[in-house]
PDB file of N, CA and C in Angstrom:
ATOM      1  N   MET A   7      12.238 -20.394  16.876  1.00 87.00           N
ATOM      2  CA  MET A   7      11.390 -19.959  15.782  1.00 87.00           C
ATOM      3  C   MET A   7      10.071 -19.403  16.321  1.00 87.00           C
ATOM      4  N   ILE A   8       9.507 -20.045  17.342  1.00 89.00           N
ATOM      5  CA  ILE A   8       8.247 -19.572  17.915  1.00 89.00           C
ATOM      6  C   ILE A   8       8.442 -18.211  18.571  1.00 89.00           C
ATOM      7  N   GLU A   9       9.608 -18.034  19.222  1.00 93.00           N
ATOM      8  CA  GLU A   9       9.899 -16.736  19.839  1.00 93.00           C
ATOM      9  C   GLU A   9       9.994 -15.631  18.787  1.00 93.00           C
ATOM     10  N   PHE A  10      10.613 -15.951  17.640  1.00 93.00           N
ATOM     11  CA  PHE A  10      10.721 -14.987  16.553  1.00 93.00           C
ATOM     12  C   PHE A  10       9.350 -14.586  16.025  1.00 93.00           C
ATOM     13  N   ILE A  11       8.477 -15.557  15.813  1.00 92.00           N
ATOM     14  CA  ILE A  11       7.139 -15.271  15.284  1.00 92.00           C
ATOM     15  C   ILE A  11       6.315 -14.472  16.289  1.00 92.00           C
ATOM     16  N   SER A  12       6.411 -14.808  17.556  1.00 93.00           N
ATOM     17  CA  SER A  12       5.658 -14.049  18.563  1.00 93.00           C
ATOM     18  C   SER A  12       6.189 -12.625  18.683  1.00 93.00           C
ATOM     19  N   ARG A  13       7.497 -12.442  18.586  1.00 93.00           N
ATOM     20  CA  ARG A  13       8.075 -11.094  18.625  1.00 93.00           C
ATOM     21  C   ARG A  13       7.654 -10.296  17.396  1.00 93.00           C
ATOM     22  N   LEU A  14       7.630 -10.938  16.248  1.00 91.00           N
ATOM     23  CA  LEU A  14       7.205 -10.278  15.017  1.00 91.00           C
ATOM     24  C   LEU A  14       5.753  -9.839  15.106  1.00 91.00           C
ATOM     25  N   ALA A  15       4.885 -10.695  15.636  1.00 92.00           N
ATOM     26  CA  ALA A  15       3.475 -10.345  15.793  1.00 92.00           C
ATOM     27  C   ALA A  15       3.305  -9.197  16.776  1.00 92.00           C
ATOM     28  N   ALA A  16       4.031  -9.211  17.879  1.00 92.00           N
ATOM     29  CA  ALA A  16       3.941  -8.133  18.864  1.00 92.00           C
ATOM     30  C   ALA A  16       4.438  -6.814  18.283  1.00 92.00           C
ATOM     31  N   ASP A  17       5.517  -6.868  17.495  1.00 91.00           N
ATOM     32  CA  ASP A  17       6.033  -5.648  16.880  1.00 91.00           C
ATOM     33  C   ASP A  17       5.082  -5.094  15.824  1.00 91.00           C
ATOM     34  N   MET A  18       4.390  -5.978  15.106  1.00 92.00           N
ATOM     35  CA  MET A  18       3.430  -5.510  14.102  1.00 92.00           C
ATOM     36  C   MET A  18       2.243  -4.817  14.765  1.00 92.00           C
ATOM     37  N   ILE A  19       1.873  -5.279  15.939  1.00 92.00           N
ATOM     38  CA  ILE A  19       0.782  -4.641  16.673  1.00 92.00           C
ATOM     39  C   ILE A  19       1.231  -3.293  17.223  1.00 92.00           C
ATOM     40  N   ALA A  20       2.480  -3.185  17.670  1.00 91.00           N
ATOM     41  CA  ALA A  20       2.993  -1.950  18.256  1.00 91.00           C
ATOM     42  C   ALA A  20       3.418  -0.922  17.202  1.00 91.00           C
ATOM     43  N   MET A  21       3.651  -1.335  15.965  1.00 90.00           N
ATOM     44  CA  MET A  21       4.193  -0.432  14.946  1.00 90.00           C
ATOM     45  C   MET A  21       3.303   0.779  14.645  1.00 90.00           C
ATOM     46  N   PRO A  22       1.983   0.654  14.509  1.00 88.00           N
ATOM     47  CA  PRO A  22       1.190   1.867  14.243  1.00 88.00           C
ATOM     48  C   PRO A  22       1.325   2.923  15.340  1.00 88.00           C
ATOM     49  N   GLU A  23       1.368   2.495  16.582  1.00 90.00           N
ATOM     50  CA  GLU A  23       1.530   3.446  17.678  1.00 90.00           C
ATOM     51  C   GLU A  23       2.896   4.127  17.617  1.00 90.00           C
ATOM     52  N   ILE A  24       3.930   3.377  17.329  1.00 88.00           N
ATOM     53  CA  ILE A  24       5.271   3.940  17.225  1.00 88.00           C
ATOM     54  C   ILE A  24       5.348   4.926  16.067  1.00 88.00           C
ATOM     55  N   MET A  25       4.781   4.554  14.923  1.00 87.00           N
ATOM     56  CA  MET A  25       4.805   5.450  13.765  1.00 87.00           C
ATOM     57  C   MET A  25       4.037   6.726  14.038  1.00 87.00           C
ATOM     58  N   LEU A  26       2.915   6.630  14.734  1.00 87.00           N
ATOM     59  CA  LEU A  26       2.120   7.809  15.038  1.00 87.00           C
ATOM     60  C   LEU A  26       2.838   8.727  16.011  1.00 87.00           C
ATOM     61  N   GLU A  27       3.332   8.182  17.105  1.00 87.00           N
ATOM     62  CA  GLU A  27       3.942   9.008  18.138  1.00 87.00           C
ATOM     63  C   GLU A  27       5.331   9.521  17.763  1.00 87.00           C
ATOM     64  N   ASN A  28       6.186   8.665  17.230  1.00 87.00           N
ATOM     65  CA  ASN A  28       7.582   9.035  17.007  1.00 87.00           C
ATOM     66  C   ASN A  28       7.863   9.643  15.639  1.00 87.00           C
ATOM     67  N   VAL A  29       7.024   9.374  14.657  1.00 85.00           N
ATOM     68  CA  VAL A  29       7.302   9.878  13.310  1.00 85.00           C
ATOM     69  C   VAL A  29       6.268  10.909  12.887  1.00 85.00           C
ATOM     70  N   PHE A  30       4.995  10.539  12.896  1.00 86.00           N
ATOM     71  CA  PHE A  30       3.950  11.418  12.363  1.00 86.00           C
ATOM     72  C   PHE A  30       3.803  12.695  13.181  1.00 86.00           C
ATOM     73  N   LEU A  31       3.831  12.581  14.484  1.00 87.00           N
ATOM     74  CA  LEU A  31       3.638  13.744  15.340  1.00 87.00           C
ATOM     75  C   LEU A  31       4.944  14.445  15.713  1.00 87.00           C
ATOM     76  N   ALA A  32       6.075  13.993  15.170  1.00 86.00           N
ATOM     77  CA  ALA A  32       7.368  14.585  15.508  1.00 86.00           C
ATOM     78  C   ALA A  32       7.464  16.023  15.004  1.00 86.00           C
ATOM     79  N   ASP A  33       7.117  16.261  13.761  1.00 87.00           N
ATOM     80  CA  ASP A  33       7.096  17.618  13.203  1.00 87.00           C
ATOM     81  C   ASP A  33       6.186  17.634  11.976  1.00 87.00           C
ATOM     82  N   PRO A  34       5.768  18.807  11.541  1.00 89.00           N
ATOM     83  CA  PRO A  34       4.810  18.889  10.420  1.00 89.00           C
ATOM     84  C   PRO A  34       5.337  18.307   9.114  1.00 89.00           C
ATOM     85  N   LEU A  35       6.629  18.440   8.857  1.00 92.00           N
ATOM     86  CA  LEU A  35       7.189  17.924   7.616  1.00 92.00           C
ATOM     87  C   LEU A  35       7.090  16.395   7.562  1.00 92.00           C
ATOM     88  N   SER A  36       7.304  15.737   8.679  1.00 89.00           N
ATOM     89  CA  SER A  36       7.172  14.277   8.724  1.00 89.00           C
ATOM     90  C   SER A  36       5.739  13.850   8.429  1.00 89.00           C
ATOM     91  N   ALA A  37       4.783  14.585   8.957  1.00 89.00           N
ATOM     92  CA  ALA A  37       3.379  14.260   8.705  1.00 89.00           C
ATOM     93  C   ALA A  37       3.043  14.421   7.228  1.00 89.00           C
ATOM     94  N   ILE A  38       3.511  15.491   6.616  1.00 92.00           N
ATOM     95  CA  ILE A  38       3.241  15.731   5.192  1.00 92.00           C
ATOM     96  C   ILE A  38       3.886  14.647   4.342  1.00 92.00           C
ATOM     97  N   ILE A  39       5.113  14.276   4.665  1.00 91.00           N
ATOM     98  CA  ILE A  39       5.806  13.239   3.906  1.00 91.00           C
ATOM     99  C   ILE A  39       5.076  11.904   4.025  1.00 91.00           C
ATOM    100  N   MET A  40       4.607  11.568   5.223  1.00 89.00           N
ATOM    101  CA  MET A  40       3.885  10.308   5.393  1.00 89.00           C
ATOM    102  C   MET A  40       2.558  10.314   4.653  1.00 89.00           C
ATOM    103  N   ILE A  41       1.852  11.441   4.651  1.00 92.00           N
ATOM    104  CA  ILE A  41       0.570  11.528   3.946  1.00 92.00           C
ATOM    105  C   ILE A  41       0.773  11.360   2.450  1.00 92.00           C
ATOM    106  N   PHE A  42       1.713  12.103   1.869  1.00 95.00           N
ATOM    107  CA  PHE A  42       1.937  12.004   0.433  1.00 95.00           C
ATOM    108  C   PHE A  42       2.520  10.651   0.039  1.00 95.00           C
ATOM    109  N   GLY A  43       3.351  10.059   0.897  1.00 94.00           N
ATOM    110  CA  GLY A  43       3.862   8.714   0.623  1.00 94.00           C
ATOM    111  C   GLY A  43       2.748   7.685   0.614  1.00 94.00           C
ATOM    112  N   SER A  44       1.819   7.833   1.547  1.00 93.00           N
ATOM    113  CA  SER A  44       0.680   6.908   1.596  1.00 93.00           C
ATOM    114  C   SER A  44      -0.199   7.055   0.359  1.00 93.00           C
ATOM    115  N   ILE A  45      -0.417   8.288  -0.066  1.00 97.00           N
ATOM    116  CA  ILE A  45      -1.207   8.521  -1.282  1.00 97.00           C
ATOM    117  C   ILE A  45      -0.507   7.913  -2.494  1.00 97.00           C
ATOM    118  N   PHE A  46       0.801   8.123  -2.595  1.00 97.00           N
ATOM    119  CA  PHE A  46       1.572   7.585  -3.718  1.00 97.00           C
ATOM    120  C   PHE A  46       1.493   6.057  -3.756  1.00 97.00           C
ATOM    121  N   ILE A  47       1.693   5.414  -2.624  1.00 97.00           N
ATOM    122  CA  ILE A  47       1.633   3.952  -2.563  1.00 97.00           C
ATOM    123  C   ILE A  47       0.222   3.457  -2.864  1.00 97.00           C
ATOM    124  N   GLY A  48      -0.792   4.167  -2.357  1.00 97.00           N
ATOM    125  CA  GLY A  48      -2.173   3.769  -2.613  1.00 97.00           C
ATOM    126  C   GLY A  48      -2.531   3.837  -4.090  1.00 97.00           C
ATOM    127  N   VAL A  49      -2.144   4.928  -4.755  1.00 97.00           N
ATOM    128  CA  VAL A  49      -2.444   5.071  -6.189  1.00 97.00           C
ATOM    129  C   VAL A  49      -1.694   4.016  -7.002  1.00 97.00           C
ATOM    130  N   ALA A  50      -0.443   3.765  -6.656  1.00 97.00           N
ATOM    131  CA  ALA A  50       0.329   2.749  -7.376  1.00 97.00           C
ATOM    132  C   ALA A  50      -0.277   1.360  -7.177  1.00 97.00           C
ATOM    133  N   SER A  51      -0.739   1.075  -5.973  1.00 97.00           N
ATOM    134  CA  SER A  51      -1.362  -0.221  -5.707  1.00 97.00           C
ATOM    135  C   SER A  51      -2.673  -0.372  -6.473  1.00 97.00           C
ATOM    136  N   LEU A  52      -3.464   0.694  -6.532  1.00 96.00           N
ATOM    137  CA  LEU A  52      -4.712   0.638  -7.292  1.00 96.00           C
ATOM    138  C   LEU A  52      -4.448   0.432  -8.785  1.00 96.00           C
ATOM    139  N   ALA A  53      -3.448   1.118  -9.331  1.00 95.00           N
ATOM    140  CA  ALA A  53      -3.119   0.951 -10.748  1.00 95.00           C
ATOM    141  C   ALA A  53      -2.643  -0.469 -11.027  1.00 95.00           C
ATOM    142  N   PHE A  54      -1.817  -1.012 -10.137  1.00 96.00           N
ATOM    143  CA  PHE A  54      -1.347  -2.382 -10.314  1.00 96.00           C
ATOM    144  C   PHE A  54      -2.504  -3.373 -10.202  1.00 96.00           C
ATOM    145  N   GLY A  55      -3.389  -3.153  -9.250  1.00 95.00           N
ATOM    146  CA  GLY A  55      -4.555  -4.016  -9.095  1.00 95.00           C
ATOM    147  C   GLY A  55      -5.451  -3.976 -10.314  1.00 95.00           C
ATOM    148  N   TYR A  56      -5.642  -2.785 -10.883  1.00 91.00           N
ATOM    149  CA  TYR A  56      -6.448  -2.635 -12.100  1.00 91.00           C
ATOM    150  C   TYR A  56      -5.821  -3.429 -13.251  1.00 91.00           C
ATOM    151  N   ALA A  57      -4.499  -3.354 -13.380  1.00 89.00           N
ATOM    152  CA  ALA A  57      -3.811  -4.099 -14.437  1.00 89.00           C
ATOM    153  C   ALA A  57      -3.923  -5.602 -14.225  1.00 89.00           C
ATOM    154  N   VAL A  58      -3.822  -6.048 -12.985  1.00 90.00           N
ATOM    155  CA  VAL A  58      -3.917  -7.485 -12.692  1.00 90.00           C
ATOM    156  C   VAL A  58      -5.321  -8.001 -12.983  1.00 90.00           C
ATOM    157  N   VAL A  59      -6.335  -7.264 -12.540  1.00 88.00           N
ATOM    158  CA  VAL A  59      -7.718  -7.687 -12.800  1.00 88.00           C
ATOM    159  C   VAL A  59      -7.989  -7.701 -14.299  1.00 88.00           C
ATOM    160  N   GLY A  60      -7.508  -6.712 -15.014  1.00 83.00           N
ATOM    161  CA  GLY A  60      -7.689  -6.676 -16.465  1.00 83.00           C
ATOM    162  C   GLY A  60      -7.015  -7.839 -17.165  1.00 83.00           C
ATOM    163  N   SER A  61      -5.804  -8.175 -16.729  1.00 84.00           N
ATOM    164  CA  SER A  61      -5.115  -9.293 -17.370  1.00 84.00           C
ATOM    165  C   SER A  61      -5.785 -10.629 -17.044  1.00 84.00           C
ATOM    166  N   ILE A  62      -6.309 -10.767 -15.824  1.00 85.00           N
ATOM    167  CA  ILE A  62      -7.019 -12.008 -15.477  1.00 85.00           C
ATOM    168  C   ILE A  62      -8.295 -12.122 -16.297  1.00 85.00           C
ATOM    169  N   LEU A  63      -9.044 -11.032 -16.404  1.00 81.00           N
ATOM    170  CA  LEU A  63     -10.269 -11.066 -17.221  1.00 81.00           C
ATOM    171  C   LEU A  63      -9.947 -11.309 -18.681  1.00 81.00           C
ATOM    172  N   GLN A  64      -8.860 -10.738 -19.159  1.00 80.00           N
ATOM    173  CA  GLN A  64      -8.460 -10.935 -20.554  1.00 80.00           C
ATOM    174  C   GLN A  64      -8.137 -12.404 -20.813  1.00 80.00           C
ATOM    175  N   SER A  65      -7.431 -13.023 -19.891  1.00 78.00           N
ATOM    176  CA  SER A  65      -7.054 -14.414 -20.115  1.00 78.00           C
ATOM    177  C   SER A  65      -8.229 -15.373 -19.924  1.00 78.00           C
ATOM    178  N   LEU A  66      -9.181 -15.038 -19.065  1.00 80.00           N
ATOM    179  CA  LEU A  66     -10.305 -15.934 -18.817  1.00 80.00           C
ATOM    180  C   LEU A  66     -11.426 -15.793 -19.843  1.00 80.00           C
ATOM    181  N   THR A  67     -11.750 -14.566 -20.214  1.00 78.00           N
ATOM    182  CA  THR A  67     -12.920 -14.348 -21.052  1.00 78.00           C
ATOM    183  C   THR A  67     -12.600 -13.815 -22.440  1.00 78.00           C
ATOM    184  N   GLY A  68     -11.393 -13.403 -22.666  1.00 69.00           N
ATOM    185  CA  GLY A  68     -11.064 -12.806 -23.955  1.00 69.00           C
ATOM    186  C   GLY A  68     -11.386 -11.328 -24.001  1.00 69.00           C
ATOM    187  N   GLY A  69     -12.038 -10.803 -23.008  1.00 63.00           N
ATOM    188  CA  GLY A  69     -12.316  -9.378 -22.901  1.00 63.00           C
ATOM    189  C   GLY A  69     -11.667  -8.867 -21.635  1.00 63.00           C
ATOM    190  N   GLY A  70     -11.457  -7.585 -21.578  1.00 61.00           N
ATOM    191  CA  GLY A  70     -10.812  -7.031 -20.396  1.00 61.00           C
ATOM    192  C   GLY A  70     -11.560  -5.835 -19.878  1.00 61.00           C
ATOM    193  N   LEU A  71     -10.925  -5.101 -19.047  1.00 63.00           N
ATOM    194  CA  LEU A  71     -11.498  -3.863 -18.539  1.00 63.00           C
ATOM    195  C   LEU A  71     -11.362  -2.775 -19.597  1.00 63.00           C
ATOM    196  N   PRO A  72     -12.217  -1.776 -19.590  1.00 63.00           N
ATOM    197  CA  PRO A  72     -12.099  -0.704 -20.577  1.00 63.00           C
ATOM    198  C   PRO A  72     -10.846   0.124 -20.341  1.00 63.00           C
ATOM    199  N   ASN A  73     -10.357   0.750 -21.416  1.00 68.00           N
ATOM    200  CA  ASN A  73      -9.185   1.620 -21.301  1.00 68.00           C
ATOM    201  C   ASN A  73      -9.529   2.851 -20.479  1.00 68.00           C
ATOM    202  N   ILE A  74      -8.586   3.280 -19.670  1.00 68.00           N
ATOM    203  CA  ILE A  74      -8.767   4.499 -18.872  1.00 68.00           C
ATOM    204  C   ILE A  74      -8.514   5.724 -19.736  1.00 68.00           C
ATOM    205  N   GLY A  75      -7.512   5.661 -20.599  1.00 68.00           N
ATOM    206  CA  GLY A  75      -7.115   6.810 -21.416  1.00 68.00           C
ATOM    207  C   GLY A  75      -8.002   7.001 -22.615  1.00 68.00           C
ATOM    208  N   SER A  76      -7.506   7.816 -23.551  1.00 65.00           N
ATOM    209  CA  SER A  76      -8.292   8.127 -24.752  1.00 65.00           C
ATOM    210  C   SER A  76      -7.941   7.221 -25.925  1.00 65.00           C
ATOM    211  N   GLY A  77      -7.138   6.201 -25.715  1.00 62.00           N
ATOM    212  CA  GLY A  77      -6.767   5.277 -26.789  1.00 62.00           C
ATOM    213  C   GLY A  77      -7.931   4.386 -27.193  1.00 62.00           C
ATOM    214  N   SER A  78      -7.686   3.654 -28.266  1.00 62.00           N
ATOM    215  CA  SER A  78      -8.748   2.766 -28.752  1.00 62.00           C
ATOM    216  C   SER A  78      -8.909   1.581 -27.803  1.00 62.00           C
ATOM    217  N   SER A  79     -10.127   1.074 -27.743  1.00 57.00           N
ATOM    218  CA  SER A  79     -10.436  -0.047 -26.855  1.00 57.00           C
ATOM    219  C   SER A  79     -10.522  -1.319 -27.687  1.00 57.00           C
ATOM    220  N   ARG A  80      -9.366  -1.926 -27.946  1.00 57.00           N
ATOM    221  CA  ARG A  80      -9.321  -3.144 -28.757  1.00 57.00           C
ATOM    222  C   ARG A  80      -9.324  -4.353 -27.871  1.00 57.00           C
TER     223      ARG A  80
END
């Protein structure tokens, strides 16, 4: 088990270098796909985080975050 955890930690440290050298710099299309994938994941994570913070505030205080859209703020 200790060998597995140490190998996992070493691979996590080496992964950014592998992704940069073998995937990102392989060809321009790979770089574009990685950039847009990162943007997509980042926006989805921010939207999910906004929903989680709003629901926590709603349950704790009875008020939440303001609506982003043009709907009513009830």
